[in-house]
Coordinates of C-alpha atoms in Angstrom, one line a residue:
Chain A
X1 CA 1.9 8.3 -16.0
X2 CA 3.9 7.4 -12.6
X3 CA 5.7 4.4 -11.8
X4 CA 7.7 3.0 -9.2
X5 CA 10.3 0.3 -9.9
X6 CA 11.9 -1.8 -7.5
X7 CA 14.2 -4.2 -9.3
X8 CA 15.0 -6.9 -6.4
X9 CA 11.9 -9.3 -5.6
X10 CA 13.9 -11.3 -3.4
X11 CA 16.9 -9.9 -1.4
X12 CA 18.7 -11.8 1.4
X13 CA 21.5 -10.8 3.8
X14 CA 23.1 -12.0 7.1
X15 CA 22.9 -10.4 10.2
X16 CA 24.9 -7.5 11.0
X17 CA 25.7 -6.7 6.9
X18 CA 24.5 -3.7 5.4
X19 CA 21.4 -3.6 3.2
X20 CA 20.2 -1.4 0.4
X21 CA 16.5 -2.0 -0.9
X22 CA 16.3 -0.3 -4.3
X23 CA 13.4 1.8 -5.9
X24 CA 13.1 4.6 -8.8
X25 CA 10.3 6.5 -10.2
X26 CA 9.0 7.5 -12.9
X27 CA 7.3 11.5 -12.4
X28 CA 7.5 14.8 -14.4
X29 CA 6.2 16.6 -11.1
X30 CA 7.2 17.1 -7.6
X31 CA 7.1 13.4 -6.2
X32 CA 6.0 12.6 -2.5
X33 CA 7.9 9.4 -1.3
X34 CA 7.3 6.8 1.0
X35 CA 8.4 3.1 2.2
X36 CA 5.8 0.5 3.6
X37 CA 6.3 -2.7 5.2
X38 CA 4.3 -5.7 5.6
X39 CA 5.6 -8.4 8.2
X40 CA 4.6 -11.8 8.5
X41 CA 0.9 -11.8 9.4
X42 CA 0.4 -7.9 9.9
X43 CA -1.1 -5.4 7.6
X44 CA 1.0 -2.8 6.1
X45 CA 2.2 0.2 7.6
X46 CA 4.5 3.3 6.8
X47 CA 7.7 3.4 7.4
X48 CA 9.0 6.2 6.8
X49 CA 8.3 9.1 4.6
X50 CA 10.6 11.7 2.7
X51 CA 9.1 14.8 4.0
X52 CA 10.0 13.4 7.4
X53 CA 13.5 12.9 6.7
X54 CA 13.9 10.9 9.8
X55 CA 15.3 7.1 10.7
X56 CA 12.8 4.5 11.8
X57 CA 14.3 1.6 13.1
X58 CA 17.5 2.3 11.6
X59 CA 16.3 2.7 8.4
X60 CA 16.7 5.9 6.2
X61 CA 16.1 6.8 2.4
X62 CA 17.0 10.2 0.8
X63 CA 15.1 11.3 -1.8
X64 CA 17.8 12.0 -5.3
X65 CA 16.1 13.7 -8.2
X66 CA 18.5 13.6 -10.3
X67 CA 18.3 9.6 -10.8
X68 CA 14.7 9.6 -9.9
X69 CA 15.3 7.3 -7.0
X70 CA 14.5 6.5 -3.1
X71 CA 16.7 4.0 -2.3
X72 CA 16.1 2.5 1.7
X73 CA 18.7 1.9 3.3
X74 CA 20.2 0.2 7.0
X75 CA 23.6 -0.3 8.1
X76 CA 23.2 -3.2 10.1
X77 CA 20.4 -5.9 9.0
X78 CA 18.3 -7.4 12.4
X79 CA 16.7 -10.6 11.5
X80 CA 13.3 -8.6 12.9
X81 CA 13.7 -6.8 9.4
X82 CA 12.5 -9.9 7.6
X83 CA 9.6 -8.6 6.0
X84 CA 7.8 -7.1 2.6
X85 CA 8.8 -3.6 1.6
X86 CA 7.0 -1.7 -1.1
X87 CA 8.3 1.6 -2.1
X88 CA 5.4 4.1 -2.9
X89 CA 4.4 7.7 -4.7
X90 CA 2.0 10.0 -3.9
X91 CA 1.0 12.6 -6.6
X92 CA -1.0 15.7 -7.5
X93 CA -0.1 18.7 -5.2
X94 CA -2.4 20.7 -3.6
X95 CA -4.2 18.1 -2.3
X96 CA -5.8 16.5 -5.0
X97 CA -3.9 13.1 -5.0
X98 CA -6.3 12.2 -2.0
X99 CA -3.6 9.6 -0.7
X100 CA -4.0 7.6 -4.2
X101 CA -0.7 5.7 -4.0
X102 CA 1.5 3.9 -6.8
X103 CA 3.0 0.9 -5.6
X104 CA 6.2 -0.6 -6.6
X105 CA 6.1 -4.3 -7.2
X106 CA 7.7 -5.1 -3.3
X107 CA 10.9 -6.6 -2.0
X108 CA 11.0 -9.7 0.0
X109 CA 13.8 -9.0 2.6
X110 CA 15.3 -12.1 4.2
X111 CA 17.9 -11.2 7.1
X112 CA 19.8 -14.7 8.2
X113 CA 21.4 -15.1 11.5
Chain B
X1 CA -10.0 2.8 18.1
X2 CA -10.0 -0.2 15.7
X3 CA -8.6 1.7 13.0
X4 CA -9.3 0.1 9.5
X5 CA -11.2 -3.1 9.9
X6 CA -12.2 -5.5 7.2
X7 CA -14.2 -8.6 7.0
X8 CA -14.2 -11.5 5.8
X9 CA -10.3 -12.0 6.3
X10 CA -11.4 -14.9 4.1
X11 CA -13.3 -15.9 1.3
X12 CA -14.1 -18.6 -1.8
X13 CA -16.3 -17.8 -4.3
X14 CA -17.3 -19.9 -7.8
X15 CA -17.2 -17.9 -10.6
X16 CA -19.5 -16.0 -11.0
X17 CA -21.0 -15.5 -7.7
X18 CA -21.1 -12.1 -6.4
X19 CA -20.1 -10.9 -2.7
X20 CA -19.0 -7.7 -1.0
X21 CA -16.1 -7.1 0.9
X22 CA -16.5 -5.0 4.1
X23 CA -14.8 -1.8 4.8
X24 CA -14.7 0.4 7.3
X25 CA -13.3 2.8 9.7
X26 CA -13.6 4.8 12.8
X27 CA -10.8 7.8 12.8
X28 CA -13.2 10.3 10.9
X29 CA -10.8 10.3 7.5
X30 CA -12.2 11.1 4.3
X31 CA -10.3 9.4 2.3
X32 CA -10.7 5.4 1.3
X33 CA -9.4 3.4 -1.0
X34 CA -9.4 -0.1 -2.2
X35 CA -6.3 -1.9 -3.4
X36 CA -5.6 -5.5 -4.5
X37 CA -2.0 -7.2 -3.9
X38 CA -0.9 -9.5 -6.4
X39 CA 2.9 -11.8 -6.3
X40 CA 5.3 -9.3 -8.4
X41 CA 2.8 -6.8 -8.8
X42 CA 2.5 -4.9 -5.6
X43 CA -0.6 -3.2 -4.8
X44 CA -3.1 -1.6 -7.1
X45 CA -5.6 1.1 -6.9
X46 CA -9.2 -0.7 -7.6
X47 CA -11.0 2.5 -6.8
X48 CA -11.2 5.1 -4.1
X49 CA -13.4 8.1 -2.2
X50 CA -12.7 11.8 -1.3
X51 CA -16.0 11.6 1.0
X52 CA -19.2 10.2 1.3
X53 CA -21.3 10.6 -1.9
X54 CA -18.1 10.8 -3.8
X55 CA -15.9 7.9 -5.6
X56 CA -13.8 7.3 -8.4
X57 CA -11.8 4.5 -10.2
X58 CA -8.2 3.7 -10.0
X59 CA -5.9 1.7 -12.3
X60 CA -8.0 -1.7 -12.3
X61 CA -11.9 -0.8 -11.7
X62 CA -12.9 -3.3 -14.0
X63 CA -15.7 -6.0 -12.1
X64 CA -15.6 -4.0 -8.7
X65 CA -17.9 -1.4 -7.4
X66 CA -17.5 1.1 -4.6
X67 CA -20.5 3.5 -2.9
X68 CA -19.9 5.4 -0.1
X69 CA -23.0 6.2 2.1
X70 CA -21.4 7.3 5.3
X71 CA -17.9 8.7 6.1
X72 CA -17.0 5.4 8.3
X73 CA -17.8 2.5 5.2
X74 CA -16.7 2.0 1.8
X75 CA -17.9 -1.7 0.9
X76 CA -16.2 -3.5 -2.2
X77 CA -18.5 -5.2 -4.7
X78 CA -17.5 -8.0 -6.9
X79 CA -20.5 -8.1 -9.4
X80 CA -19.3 -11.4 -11.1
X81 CA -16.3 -13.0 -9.7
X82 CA -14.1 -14.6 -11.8
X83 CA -10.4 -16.4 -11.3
X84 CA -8.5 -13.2 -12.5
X85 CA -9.8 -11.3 -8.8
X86 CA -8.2 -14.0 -6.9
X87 CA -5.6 -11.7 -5.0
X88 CA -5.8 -10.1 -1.5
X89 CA -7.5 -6.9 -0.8
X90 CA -6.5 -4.3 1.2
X91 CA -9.0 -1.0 2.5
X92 CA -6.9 2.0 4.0
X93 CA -8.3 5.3 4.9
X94 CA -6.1 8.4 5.4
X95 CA -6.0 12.2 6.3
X96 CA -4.7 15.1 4.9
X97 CA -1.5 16.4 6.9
X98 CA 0.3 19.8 6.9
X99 CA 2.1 20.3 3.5
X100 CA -0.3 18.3 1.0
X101 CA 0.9 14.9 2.5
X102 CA -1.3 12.2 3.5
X103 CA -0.8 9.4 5.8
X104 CA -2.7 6.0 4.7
X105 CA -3.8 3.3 7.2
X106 CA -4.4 -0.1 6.1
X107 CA -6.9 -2.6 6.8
X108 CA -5.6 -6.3 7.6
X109 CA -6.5 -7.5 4.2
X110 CA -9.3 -10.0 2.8
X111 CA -7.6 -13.1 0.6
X112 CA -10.4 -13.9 -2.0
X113 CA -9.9 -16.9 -4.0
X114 CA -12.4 -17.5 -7.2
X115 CA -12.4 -21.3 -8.1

């Protein structure tokens, strides 16, 4: 069966540092990636996707077989990036995973000024 | 559009009392799904629909059921509510883009608490 892992519950940093928000999964197949974020008071939403391989507010993650992981990543933290971040995977090809989603257990991202 | 909209956004129940938690959804997707979020455990599939007429369970099924009548609802039953569904409960819908990938939209969330 799949699994994510993401091994930091809580993870803090100042302003300005760089910050690394960790997650590895657990798939024989041909995983689909993705990062969502919950802020204070708002529902979850996508953040980016690996498909996509694109930056959304500074934010990137590559995809590395090889160690099974999809670590996201920012250079420089904004205190706006204070939020919950789950790291997720999408199975089944061809359509049958029907956007069933397996959830890692979050990271609580606190950026200090 | 209102996109996913759930209600209540809150809700106490004794054990075993019995409610349903709304669902529903006005961008034509096929696809809905019920998770629950709990502290350290992320979300979880409770159970989820390829279309109307059509469900099936996800990791934790167990004292929830689903039905799907129409494309835009997919209403949550708790059939006997007990302290262990205390958690907060999320609807998304999504839609099938290019290249097998989905993109999920997510309702605000209902916070259930069972005394």
């Amino acid at each position: 069966a799949q699994r994510v892992t993401q091994p930091e519950k809580l993870l803090s940093v100042f302003k300005g540092a760089p910050v690394e928000l960790k997650c590895n999964y657990s798939y024989s197949g041909s995983p689909e990636l993705f990062w969502y974020v919950q802020y204070s008071r708002q529902r979850l939403q996508l953040l980016l996707r690996h498909i996509s391989r694109e930056s959304i507010k500074g934010f990137t993650a590559d995809l590395n077989k090889g160690e099974t992981s999809f670590h996201l990543k920012k250079p420089f933290a904004q205190e706006e990036d204070s939020a919950m971040y789950y790291c997720a995977l999408n199975v089944g090809a061809g359509g049958t995973s029907y956007g069933k989603l397996t959830f890692g257990q979050g990271t609580i991202l606190t950026v200090h000024p | 559009n209102a996109g996913v909209t759930q209600t209540p956004k809150f809700q106490v129940l004794k054990t075993g009392q019995s409610m349903t938690l709304q669902c529903a959804q006005d961008m034509n997707h096929e696809y809905m799904s019920w998770y629950r979020q709990d502290p350290g455990m992320g979300l979880r599939l409770i159970h989820y629909s390829v279309g109307a007429g059509i469900t099936d369970q996800g990791e934790v099924p167990n004292g929830y059921n689903v039905s799907r009548s129409t494309t835009e609802d997919f209403p949550l039953r708790l059939l006997s509510a007990a302290p262990s569904q205390t958690s907060v409960y999320f609807c998304a819908s999504s839609y099938l883009l290019a290249g097998d990938s989905y993109e999920q939209y997510f309702g605000p969330g209902t916070r259930l608490t069972v005394t």
